[in-house]
JSON list of N, CA, C and O in Angstrom, two decimals:
[
{"chain": "A", "resi": 1, "resn": "MET", "atom": "N", "xyz": [-0.07, -18.40, -13.32]},
{"chain": "A", "resi": 1, "resn": "MET", "atom": "CA", "xyz": [-0.50, -17.10, -12.83]},
{"chain": "A", "resi": 1, "resn": "MET", "atom": "C", "xyz": [-1.91, -17.20, -12.26]},
{"chain": "A", "resi": 1, "resn": "MET", "atom": "O", "xyz": [-2.71, -18.01, -12.67]},
{"chain": "A", "resi": 2, "resn": "SER", "atom": "N", "xyz": [-2.19, -16.32, -11.36]},
{"chain": "A", "resi": 2, "resn": "SER", "atom": "CA", "xyz": [-3.51, -16.31, -10.78]},
{"chain": "A", "resi": 2, "resn": "SER", "atom": "C", "xyz": [-4.50, -15.66, -11.74]},
{"chain": "A", "resi": 2, "resn": "SER", "atom": "O", "xyz": [-4.13, -14.95, -12.66]},
{"chain": "A", "resi": 3, "resn": "SER", "atom": "N", "xyz": [-5.77, -15.90, -11.50]},
{"chain": "A", "resi": 3, "resn": "SER", "atom": "CA", "xyz": [-6.79, -15.32, -12.38]},
{"chain": "A", "resi": 3, "resn": "SER", "atom": "C", "xyz": [-6.85, -13.80, -12.23]},
{"chain": "A", "resi": 3, "resn": "SER", "atom": "O", "xyz": [-7.25, -13.10, -13.15]},
{"chain": "A", "resi": 4, "resn": "ARG", "atom": "N", "xyz": [-6.42, -13.28, -11.08]},
{"chain": "A", "resi": 4, "resn": "ARG", "atom": "CA", "xyz": [-6.41, -11.83, -10.88]},
{"chain": "A", "resi": 4, "resn": "ARG", "atom": "C", "xyz": [-5.47, -11.15, -11.86]},
{"chain": "A", "resi": 4, "resn": "ARG", "atom": "O", "xyz": [-5.80, -10.16, -12.47]},
{"chain": "A", "resi": 5, "resn": "CYS", "atom": "N", "xyz": [-4.29, -11.70, -12.03]},
{"chain": "A", "resi": 5, "resn": "CYS", "atom": "CA", "xyz": [-3.31, -11.12, -12.95]},
{"chain": "A", "resi": 5, "resn": "CYS", "atom": "C", "xyz": [-3.77, -11.27, -14.39]},
{"chain": "A", "resi": 5, "resn": "CYS", "atom": "O", "xyz": [-3.54, -10.39, -15.21]},
{"chain": "A", "resi": 6, "resn": "GLN", "atom": "N", "xyz": [-4.41, -12.35, -14.71]},
{"chain": "A", "resi": 6, "resn": "GLN", "atom": "CA", "xyz": [-4.86, -12.58, -16.07]},
{"chain": "A", "resi": 6, "resn": "GLN", "atom": "C", "xyz": [-6.03, -11.67, -16.43]},
{"chain": "A", "resi": 6, "resn": "GLN", "atom": "O", "xyz": [-6.09, -11.14, -17.53]},
{"chain": "A", "resi": 7, "resn": "ARG", "atom": "N", "xyz": [-6.95, -11.47, -15.52]},
{"chain": "A", "resi": 7, "resn": "ARG", "atom": "CA", "xyz": [-8.14, -10.70, -15.83]},
{"chain": "A", "resi": 7, "resn": "ARG", "atom": "C", "xyz": [-7.91, -9.20, -15.75]},
{"chain": "A", "resi": 7, "resn": "ARG", "atom": "O", "xyz": [-8.69, -8.43, -16.28]},
{"chain": "A", "resi": 8, "resn": "SER", "atom": "N", "xyz": [-6.84, -8.77, -15.09]},
{"chain": "A", "resi": 8, "resn": "SER", "atom": "CA", "xyz": [-6.60, -7.33, -15.00]},
{"chain": "A", "resi": 8, "resn": "SER", "atom": "C", "xyz": [-6.21, -6.73, -16.34]},
{"chain": "A", "resi": 8, "resn": "SER", "atom": "O", "xyz": [-6.28, -5.53, -16.52]},
{"chain": "A", "resi": 9, "resn": "GLY", "atom": "N", "xyz": [-5.84, -7.55, -17.30]},
{"chain": "A", "resi": 9, "resn": "GLY", "atom": "CA", "xyz": [-5.47, -7.06, -18.61]},
{"chain": "A", "resi": 9, "resn": "GLY", "atom": "C", "xyz": [-6.62, -6.99, -19.60]},
{"chain": "A", "resi": 9, "resn": "GLY", "atom": "O", "xyz": [-6.42, -6.69, -20.77]},
{"chain": "A", "resi": 10, "resn": "TYR", "atom": "N", "xyz": [-7.84, -7.27, -19.15]},
{"chain": "A", "resi": 10, "resn": "TYR", "atom": "CA", "xyz": [-8.98, -7.27, -20.07]},
{"chain": "A", "resi": 10, "resn": "TYR", "atom": "C", "xyz": [-9.32, -5.89, -20.60]},
{"chain": "A", "resi": 10, "resn": "TYR", "atom": "O", "xyz": [-9.72, -5.77, -21.75]},
{"chain": "A", "resi": 11, "resn": "LEU", "atom": "N", "xyz": [-9.19, -4.86, -19.78]},
{"chain": "A", "resi": 11, "resn": "LEU", "atom": "CA", "xyz": [-9.56, -3.53, -20.26]},
{"chain": "A", "resi": 11, "resn": "LEU", "atom": "C", "xyz": [-8.63, -3.02, -21.36]},
{"chain": "A", "resi": 11, "resn": "LEU", "atom": "O", "xyz": [-9.12, -2.55, -22.40]},
{"chain": "A", "resi": 12, "resn": "PRO", "atom": "N", "xyz": [-7.30, -3.10, -21.20]},
{"chain": "A", "resi": 12, "resn": "PRO", "atom": "CA", "xyz": [-6.44, -2.69, -22.31]},
{"chain": "A", "resi": 12, "resn": "PRO", "atom": "C", "xyz": [-6.63, -3.57, -23.55]},
{"chain": "A", "resi": 12, "resn": "PRO", "atom": "O", "xyz": [-6.61, -3.08, -24.68]},
{"chain": "A", "resi": 13, "resn": "LEU", "atom": "N", "xyz": [-6.83, -4.87, -23.33]},
{"chain": "A", "resi": 13, "resn": "LEU", "atom": "CA", "xyz": [-7.06, -5.78, -24.45]},
{"chain": "A", "resi": 13, "resn": "LEU", "atom": "C", "xyz": [-8.36, -5.42, -25.16]},
{"chain": "A", "resi": 13, "resn": "LEU", "atom": "O", "xyz": [-8.44, -5.47, -26.39]},
{"chain": "A", "resi": 14, "resn": "ALA", "atom": "N", "xyz": [-9.38, -5.05, -24.40]},
{"chain": "A", "resi": 14, "resn": "ALA", "atom": "CA", "xyz": [-10.66, -4.66, -24.99]},
{"chain": "A", "resi": 14, "resn": "ALA", "atom": "C", "xyz": [-10.49, -3.44, -25.89]},
{"chain": "A", "resi": 14, "resn": "ALA", "atom": "O", "xyz": [-11.07, -3.39, -26.98]},
{"chain": "A", "resi": 15, "resn": "LEU", "atom": "N", "xyz": [-9.70, -2.48, -25.45]},
{"chain": "A", "resi": 15, "resn": "LEU", "atom": "CA", "xyz": [-9.47, -1.30, -26.29]},
{"chain": "A", "resi": 15, "resn": "LEU", "atom": "C", "xyz": [-8.74, -1.66, -27.58]},
{"chain": "A", "resi": 15, "resn": "LEU", "atom": "O", "xyz": [-9.08, -1.17, -28.66]},
{"chain": "A", "resi": 16, "resn": "LEU", "atom": "N", "xyz": [-7.75, -2.52, -27.47]},
{"chain": "A", "resi": 16, "resn": "LEU", "atom": "CA", "xyz": [-7.01, -2.94, -28.66]},
{"chain": "A", "resi": 16, "resn": "LEU", "atom": "C", "xyz": [-7.90, -3.70, -29.64]},
{"chain": "A", "resi": 16, "resn": "LEU", "atom": "O", "xyz": [-7.84, -3.47, -30.86]},
{"chain": "A", "resi": 17, "resn": "VAL", "atom": "N", "xyz": [-8.73, -4.59, -29.13]},
{"chain": "A", "resi": 17, "resn": "VAL", "atom": "CA", "xyz": [-9.63, -5.35, -30.01]},
{"chain": "A", "resi": 17, "resn": "VAL", "atom": "C", "xyz": [-10.65, -4.42, -30.65]},
{"chain": "A", "resi": 17, "resn": "VAL", "atom": "O", "xyz": [-10.95, -4.53, -31.84]},
{"chain": "A", "resi": 18, "resn": "TYR", "atom": "N", "xyz": [-11.16, -3.49, -29.89]},
{"chain": "A", "resi": 18, "resn": "TYR", "atom": "CA", "xyz": [-12.18, -2.57, -30.42]},
{"chain": "A", "resi": 18, "resn": "TYR", "atom": "C", "xyz": [-11.59, -1.68, -31.52]},
{"chain": "A", "resi": 18, "resn": "TYR", "atom": "O", "xyz": [-12.23, -1.46, -32.54]},
{"chain": "A", "resi": 19, "resn": "TRP", "atom": "N", "xyz": [-10.38, -1.20, -31.33]},
{"chain": "A", "resi": 19, "resn": "TRP", "atom": "CA", "xyz": [-9.78, -0.29, -32.31]},
{"chain": "A", "resi": 19, "resn": "TRP", "atom": "C", "xyz": [-9.20, -1.01, -33.52]},
{"chain": "A", "resi": 19, "resn": "TRP", "atom": "O", "xyz": [-9.11, -0.43, -34.60]},
{"chain": "A", "resi": 20, "resn": "SER", "atom": "N", "xyz": [-8.79, -2.26, -33.38]},
{"chain": "A", "resi": 20, "resn": "SER", "atom": "CA", "xyz": [-8.05, -2.91, -34.45]},
{"chain": "A", "resi": 20, "resn": "SER", "atom": "C", "xyz": [-8.91, -3.29, -35.65]},
{"chain": "A", "resi": 20, "resn": "SER", "atom": "O", "xyz": [-8.43, -3.30, -36.76]},
{"chain": "A", "resi": 21, "resn": "ARG", "atom": "N", "xyz": [-10.14, -3.67, -35.43]},
{"chain": "A", "resi": 21, "resn": "ARG", "atom": "CA", "xyz": [-11.07, -4.13, -36.45]},
{"chain": "A", "resi": 21, "resn": "ARG", "atom": "C", "xyz": [-10.65, -5.45, -37.08]},
{"chain": "A", "resi": 21, "resn": "ARG", "atom": "O", "xyz": [-11.22, -5.89, -38.06]},
{"chain": "A", "resi": 22, "resn": "PHE", "atom": "N", "xyz": [-9.60, -6.08, -36.56]},
{"chain": "A", "resi": 22, "resn": "PHE", "atom": "CA", "xyz": [-9.24, -7.42, -37.01]},
{"chain": "A", "resi": 22, "resn": "PHE", "atom": "C", "xyz": [-10.27, -8.43, -36.50]},
{"chain": "A", "resi": 22, "resn": "PHE", "atom": "O", "xyz": [-10.66, -9.34, -37.21]},
{"chain": "A", "resi": 23, "resn": "LEU", "atom": "N", "xyz": [-10.68, -8.25, -35.26]},
{"chain": "A", "resi": 23, "resn": "LEU", "atom": "CA", "xyz": [-11.75, -9.05, -34.67]},
{"chain": "A", "resi": 23, "resn": "LEU", "atom": "C", "xyz": [-13.01, -8.20, -34.62]},
{"chain": "A", "resi": 23, "resn": "LEU", "atom": "O", "xyz": [-12.94, -6.97, -34.65]},
{"chain": "A", "resi": 24, "resn": "PRO", "atom": "N", "xyz": [-14.18, -8.82, -34.57]},
{"chain": "A", "resi": 24, "resn": "PRO", "atom": "CA", "xyz": [-15.41, -8.04, -34.48]},
{"chain": "A", "resi": 24, "resn": "PRO", "atom": "C", "xyz": [-15.43, -7.13, -33.24]},
{"chain": "A", "resi": 24, "resn": "PRO", "atom": "O", "xyz": [-14.91, -7.49, -32.19]},
{"chain": "A", "resi": 25, "resn": "ARG", "atom": "N", "xyz": [-16.02, -5.97, -33.40]},
{"chain": "A", "resi": 25, "resn": "ARG", "atom": "CA", "xyz": [-16.03, -4.99, -32.31]},
{"chain": "A", "resi": 25, "resn": "ARG", "atom": "C", "xyz": [-16.80, -5.47, -31.09]},
{"chain": "A", "resi": 25, "resn": "ARG", "atom": "O", "xyz": [-16.51, -5.05, -29.98]},
{"chain": "A", "resi": 26, "resn": "PHE", "atom": "N", "xyz": [-17.80, -6.33, -31.27]},
{"chain": "A", "resi": 26, "resn": "PHE", "atom": "CA", "xyz": [-18.56, -6.78, -30.10]},
{"chain": "A", "resi": 26, "resn": "PHE", "atom": "C", "xyz": [-17.67, -7.56, -29.15]},
{"chain": "A", "resi": 26, "resn": "PHE", "atom": "O", "xyz": [-17.94, -7.59, -27.94]},
{"chain": "A", "resi": 27, "resn": "LEU", "atom": "N", "xyz": [-16.60, -8.18, -29.64]},
{"chain": "A", "resi": 27, "resn": "LEU", "atom": "CA", "xyz": [-15.67, -8.86, -28.73]},
{"chain": "A", "resi": 27, "resn": "LEU", "atom": "C", "xyz": [-14.94, -7.85, -27.85]},
{"chain": "A", "resi": 27, "resn": "LEU", "atom": "O", "xyz": [-14.70, -8.11, -26.66]},
{"chain": "A", "resi": 28, "resn": "GLY", "atom": "N", "xyz": [-14.60, -6.70, -28.40]},
{"chain": "A", "resi": 28, "resn": "GLY", "atom": "CA", "xyz": [-13.98, -5.65, -27.60]},
{"chain": "A", "resi": 28, "resn": "GLY", "atom": "C", "xyz": [-14.93, -5.12, -26.55]},
{"chain": "A", "resi": 28, "resn": "GLY", "atom": "O", "xyz": [-14.54, -4.88, -25.40]},
{"chain": "A", "resi": 29, "resn": "VAL", "atom": "N", "xyz": [-16.18, -4.94, -26.92]},
{"chain": "A", "resi": 29, "resn": "VAL", "atom": "CA", "xyz": [-17.19, -4.47, -25.96]},
{"chain": "A", "resi": 29, "resn": "VAL", "atom": "C", "xyz": [-17.40, -5.51, -24.87]},
{"chain": "A", "resi": 29, "resn": "VAL", "atom": "O", "xyz": [-17.51, -5.19, -23.69]},
{"chain": "A", "resi": 30, "resn": "TRP", "atom": "N", "xyz": [-17.45, -6.77, -25.28]},
{"chain": "A", "resi": 30, "resn": "TRP", "atom": "CA", "xyz": [-17.64, -7.86, -24.33]},
{"chain": "A", "resi": 30, "resn": "TRP", "atom": "C", "xyz": [-16.49, -7.94, -23.33]},
{"chain": "A", "resi": 30, "resn": "TRP", "atom": "O", "xyz": [-16.69, -8.12, -22.13]},
{"chain": "A", "resi": 31, "resn": "LEU", "atom": "N", "xyz": [-15.27, -7.81, -23.82]},
{"chain": "A", "resi": 31, "resn": "LEU", "atom": "CA", "xyz": [-14.11, -7.81, -22.93]},
{"chain": "A", "resi": 31, "resn": "LEU", "atom": "C", "xyz": [-14.13, -6.61, -21.98]},
{"chain": "A", "resi": 31, "resn": "LEU", "atom": "O", "xyz": [-13.75, -6.72, -20.81]},
{"chain": "A", "resi": 32, "resn": "ALA", "atom": "N", "xyz": [-14.57, -5.46, -22.48]},
{"chain": "A", "resi": 32, "resn": "ALA", "atom": "CA", "xyz": [-14.64, -4.27, -21.62]},
{"chain": "A", "resi": 32, "resn": "ALA", "atom": "C", "xyz": [-15.68, -4.46, -20.51]},
{"chain": "A", "resi": 32, "resn": "ALA", "atom": "O", "xyz": [-15.43, -4.10, -19.36]},
{"chain": "A", "resi": 33, "resn": "ILE", "atom": "N", "xyz": [-16.82, -5.03, -20.85]},
{"chain": "A", "resi": 33, "resn": "ILE", "atom": "CA", "xyz": [-17.85, -5.27, -19.83]},
{"chain": "A", "resi": 33, "resn": "ILE", "atom": "C", "xyz": [-17.33, -6.26, -18.78]},
{"chain": "A", "resi": 33, "resn": "ILE", "atom": "O", "xyz": [-17.52, -6.06, -17.58]},
{"chain": "A", "resi": 34, "resn": "ASP", "atom": "N", "xyz": [-16.65, -7.30, -19.24]},
{"chain": "A", "resi": 34, "resn": "ASP", "atom": "CA", "xyz": [-16.09, -8.28, -18.29]},
{"chain": "A", "resi": 34, "resn": "ASP", "atom": "C", "xyz": [-15.01, -7.65, -17.41]},
{"chain": "A", "resi": 34, "resn": "ASP", "atom": "O", "xyz": [-14.94, -7.92, -16.22]},
{"chain": "A", "resi": 35, "resn": "GLY", "atom": "N", "xyz": [-14.17, -6.81, -18.00]},
{"chain": "A", "resi": 35, "resn": "GLY", "atom": "CA", "xyz": [-13.14, -6.13, -17.22]},
{"chain": "A", "resi": 35, "resn": "GLY", "atom": "C", "xyz": [-13.71, -5.18, -16.18]},
{"chain": "A", "resi": 35, "resn": "GLY", "atom": "O", "xyz": [-13.24, -5.12, -15.04]},
{"chain": "A", "resi": 36, "resn": "LEU", "atom": "N", "xyz": [-14.76, -4.47, -16.56]},
{"chain": "A", "resi": 36, "resn": "LEU", "atom": "CA", "xyz": [-15.41, -3.56, -15.59]},
{"chain": "A", "resi": 36, "resn": "LEU", "atom": "C", "xyz": [-16.11, -4.34, -14.49]},
{"chain": "A", "resi": 36, "resn": "LEU", "atom": "O", "xyz": [-16.08, -3.94, -13.32]},
{"chain": "A", "resi": 37, "resn": "ALA", "atom": "N", "xyz": [-16.74, -5.46, -14.84]},
{"chain": "A", "resi": 37, "resn": "ALA", "atom": "CA", "xyz": [-17.40, -6.29, -13.82]},
{"chain": "A", "resi": 37, "resn": "ALA", "atom": "C", "xyz": [-16.37, -6.83, -12.84]},
{"chain": "A", "resi": 37, "resn": "ALA", "atom": "O", "xyz": [-16.61, -6.86, -11.63]},
{"chain": "A", "resi": 38, "resn": "TRP", "atom": "N", "xyz": [-15.22, -7.28, -13.36]},
{"chain": "A", "resi": 38, "resn": "TRP", "atom": "CA", "xyz": [-14.16, -7.78, -12.48]},
{"chain": "A", "resi": 38, "resn": "TRP", "atom": "C", "xyz": [-13.66, -6.67, -11.55]},
{"chain": "A", "resi": 38, "resn": "TRP", "atom": "O", "xyz": [-13.43, -6.88, -10.37]},
{"chain": "A", "resi": 39, "resn": "LEU", "atom": "N", "xyz": [-13.51, -5.47, -12.10]},
{"chain": "A", "resi": 39, "resn": "LEU", "atom": "CA", "xyz": [-13.04, -4.34, -11.29]},
{"chain": "A", "resi": 39, "resn": "LEU", "atom": "C", "xyz": [-14.03, -4.00, -10.19]},
{"chain": "A", "resi": 39, "resn": "LEU", "atom": "O", "xyz": [-13.65, -3.79, -9.03]},
{"chain": "A", "resi": 40, "resn": "ILE", "atom": "N", "xyz": [-15.31, -3.99, -10.50]},
{"chain": "A", "resi": 40, "resn": "ILE", "atom": "CA", "xyz": [-16.34, -3.69, -9.50]},
{"chain": "A", "resi": 40, "resn": "ILE", "atom": "C", "xyz": [-16.36, -4.76, -8.42]},
{"chain": "A", "resi": 40, "resn": "ILE", "atom": "O", "xyz": [-16.43, -4.45, -7.22]},
{"chain": "A", "resi": 41, "resn": "LEU", "atom": "N", "xyz": [-16.29, -6.03, -8.83]},
{"chain": "A", "resi": 41, "resn": "LEU", "atom": "CA", "xyz": [-16.28, -7.11, -7.83]},
{"chain": "A", "resi": 41, "resn": "LEU", "atom": "C", "xyz": [-15.04, -7.05, -6.95]},
{"chain": "A", "resi": 41, "resn": "LEU", "atom": "O", "xyz": [-15.11, -7.32, -5.76]},
{"chain": "A", "resi": 42, "resn": "SER", "atom": "N", "xyz": [-13.92, -6.69, -7.54]},
{"chain": "A", "resi": 42, "resn": "SER", "atom": "CA", "xyz": [-12.68, -6.62, -6.76]},
{"chain": "A", "resi": 42, "resn": "SER", "atom": "C", "xyz": [-12.71, -5.47, -5.76]},
{"chain": "A", "resi": 42, "resn": "SER", "atom": "O", "xyz": [-12.20, -5.60, -4.64]},
{"chain": "A", "resi": 43, "resn": "LEU", "atom": "N", "xyz": [-13.28, -4.35, -6.13]},
{"chain": "A", "resi": 43, "resn": "LEU", "atom": "CA", "xyz": [-13.29, -3.19, -5.26]},
{"chain": "A", "resi": 43, "resn": "LEU", "atom": "C", "xyz": [-14.41, -3.23, -4.22]},
{"chain": "A", "resi": 43, "resn": "LEU", "atom": "O", "xyz": [-14.39, -2.45, -3.27]},
{"chain": "A", "resi": 44, "resn": "THR", "atom": "N", "xyz": [-15.36, -4.15, -4.38]},
{"chain": "A", "resi": 44, "resn": "THR", "atom": "CA", "xyz": [-16.45, -4.24, -3.41]},
{"chain": "A", "resi": 44, "resn": "THR", "atom": "C", "xyz": [-15.93, -4.57, -2.02]},
{"chain": "A", "resi": 44, "resn": "THR", "atom": "O", "xyz": [-16.39, -4.00, -1.03]},
{"chain": "A", "resi": 45, "resn": "GLY", "atom": "N", "xyz": [-14.98, -5.47, -1.93]},
{"chain": "A", "resi": 45, "resn": "GLY", "atom": "CA", "xyz": [-14.44, -5.85, -0.62]},
{"chain": "A", "resi": 45, "resn": "GLY", "atom": "C", "xyz": [-13.69, -4.73, 0.06]},
{"chain": "A", "resi": 45, "resn": "GLY", "atom": "O", "xyz": [-13.61, -4.68, 1.28]},
{"chain": "A", "resi": 46, "resn": "ILE", "atom": "N", "xyz": [-13.15, -3.81, -0.72]},
{"chain": "A", "resi": 46, "resn": "ILE", "atom": "CA", "xyz": [-12.38, -2.71, -0.15]},
{"chain": "A", "resi": 46, "resn": "ILE", "atom": "C", "xyz": [-13.27, -1.51, 0.18]},
{"chain": "A", "resi": 46, "resn": "ILE", "atom": "O", "xyz": [-13.20, -0.95, 1.27]},
{"chain": "A", "resi": 47, "resn": "LEU", "atom": "N", "xyz": [-14.11, -1.13, -0.77]},
{"chain": "A", "resi": 47, "resn": "LEU", "atom": "CA", "xyz": [-14.91, 0.09, -0.60]},
{"chain": "A", "resi": 47, "resn": "LEU", "atom": "C", "xyz": [-16.21, -0.13, 0.15]},
{"chain": "A", "resi": 47, "resn": "LEU", "atom": "O", "xyz": [-16.66, 0.76, 0.87]},
{"chain": "A", "resi": 48, "resn": "LEU", "atom": "N", "xyz": [-16.83, -1.28, -0.04]},
{"chain": "A", "resi": 48, "resn": "LEU", "atom": "CA", "xyz": [-18.12, -1.57, 0.60]},
{"chain": "A", "resi": 48, "resn": "LEU", "atom": "C", "xyz": [-18.07, -2.96, 1.25]},
{"chain": "A", "resi": 48, "resn": "LEU", "atom": "O", "xyz": [-18.72, -3.89, 0.80]},
{"chain": "A", "resi": 49, "resn": "PRO", "atom": "N", "xyz": [-17.32, -3.11, 2.32]},
{"chain": "A", "resi": 49, "resn": "PRO", "atom": "CA", "xyz": [-17.16, -4.46, 2.91]},
{"chain": "A", "resi": 49, "resn": "PRO", "atom": "C", "xyz": [-18.47, -5.04, 3.46]},
{"chain": "A", "resi": 49, "resn": "PRO", "atom": "O", "xyz": [-18.60, -6.25, 3.55]},
{"chain": "A", "resi": 50, "resn": "GLN", "atom": "N", "xyz": [-19.44, -4.21, 3.77]},
{"chain": "A", "resi": 50, "resn": "GLN", "atom": "CA", "xyz": [-20.70, -4.73, 4.29]},
{"chain": "A", "resi": 50, "resn": "GLN", "atom": "C", "xyz": [-21.49, -5.49, 3.21]},
{"chain": "A", "resi": 50, "resn": "GLN", "atom": "O", "xyz": [-22.35, -6.29, 3.52]},
{"chain": "A", "resi": 51, "resn": "TYR", "atom": "N", "xyz": [-21.20, -5.25, 1.92]},
{"chain": "A", "resi": 51, "resn": "TYR", "atom": "CA", "xyz": [-21.88, -5.93, 0.82]},
{"chain": "A", "resi": 51, "resn": "TYR", "atom": "C", "xyz": [-21.06, -7.06, 0.23]},
{"chain": "A", "resi": 51, "resn": "TYR", "atom": "O", "xyz": [-21.48, -7.68, -0.74]},
{"chain": "A", "resi": 52, "resn": "HIS", "atom": "N", "xyz": [-19.91, -7.34, 0.78]},
{"chain": "A", "resi": 52, "resn": "HIS", "atom": "CA", "xyz": [-19.02, -8.36, 0.23]},
{"chain": "A", "resi": 52, "resn": "HIS", "atom": "C", "xyz": [-19.70, -9.73, 0.17]},
{"chain": "A", "resi": 52, "resn": "HIS", "atom": "O", "xyz": [-19.61, -10.43, -0.84]},
{"chain": "A", "resi": 53, "resn": "ASP", "atom": "N", "xyz": [-20.39, -10.12, 1.23]},
{"chain": "A", "resi": 53, "resn": "ASP", "atom": "CA", "xyz": [-21.06, -11.42, 1.25]},
{"chain": "A", "resi": 53, "resn": "ASP", "atom": "C", "xyz": [-22.22, -11.48, 0.26]},
{"chain": "A", "resi": 53, "resn": "ASP", "atom": "O", "xyz": [-22.46, -12.52, -0.35]},
{"chain": "A", "resi": 54, "resn": "LYS", "atom": "N", "xyz": [-22.93, -10.38, 0.07]},
{"chain": "A", "resi": 54, "resn": "LYS", "atom": "CA", "xyz": [-24.05, -10.36, -0.86]},
{"chain": "A", "resi": 54, "resn": "LYS", "atom": "C", "xyz": [-23.59, -10.44, -2.31]},
{"chain": "A", "resi": 54, "resn": "LYS", "atom": "O", "xyz": [-24.25, -11.03, -3.15]},
{"chain": "A", "resi": 55, "resn": "VAL", "atom": "N", "xyz": [-22.47, -9.86, -2.60]},
{"chain": "A", "resi": 55, "resn": "VAL", "atom": "CA", "xyz": [-21.95, -9.86, -3.97]},
{"chain": "A", "resi": 55, "resn": "VAL", "atom": "C", "xyz": [-21.43, -11.24, -4.37]},
{"chain": "A", "resi": 55, "resn": "VAL", "atom": "O", "xyz": [-21.62, -11.69, -5.49]},
{"chain": "A", "resi": 56, "resn": "PHE", "atom": "N", "xyz": [-20.80, -11.94, -3.44]},
{"chain": "A", "resi": 56, "resn": "PHE", "atom": "CA", "xyz": [-20.15, -13.20, -3.76]},
{"chain": "A", "resi": 56, "resn": "PHE", "atom": "C", "xyz": [-20.98, -14.41, -3.40]},
{"chain": "A", "resi": 56, "resn": "PHE", "atom": "O", "xyz": [-20.44, -15.49, -3.19]},
{"chain": "A", "resi": 57, "resn": "THR", "atom": "N", "xyz": [-22.29, -14.29, -3.32]},
{"chain": "A", "resi": 57, "resn": "THR", "atom": "CA", "xyz": [-23.14, -15.46, -3.08]},
{"chain": "A", "resi": 57, "resn": "THR", "atom": "C", "xyz": [-24.03, -15.72, -4.24]},
{"chain": "A", "resi": 57, "resn": "THR", "atom": "O", "xyz": [-24.23, -14.96, -5.10]}
]
C-alpha cells in the first residue's frame, strides 16, 4: 500500500488510542498531530498551489 493510504488512518487511530487508556495518551496526541500535519500537507497542493514548492522543500 502507498503511504497515503496508511497515513490517512492516523486520525481515527489517534482517537482510539487516546480513549482506550491501554497505551499512554501522549501517543494518541502524537498520532493526532501527525495526522493533522499530513492532512495540511496534502491539501496544500489543492487549496494553495502557489505555496506547494515552499512546503515541500
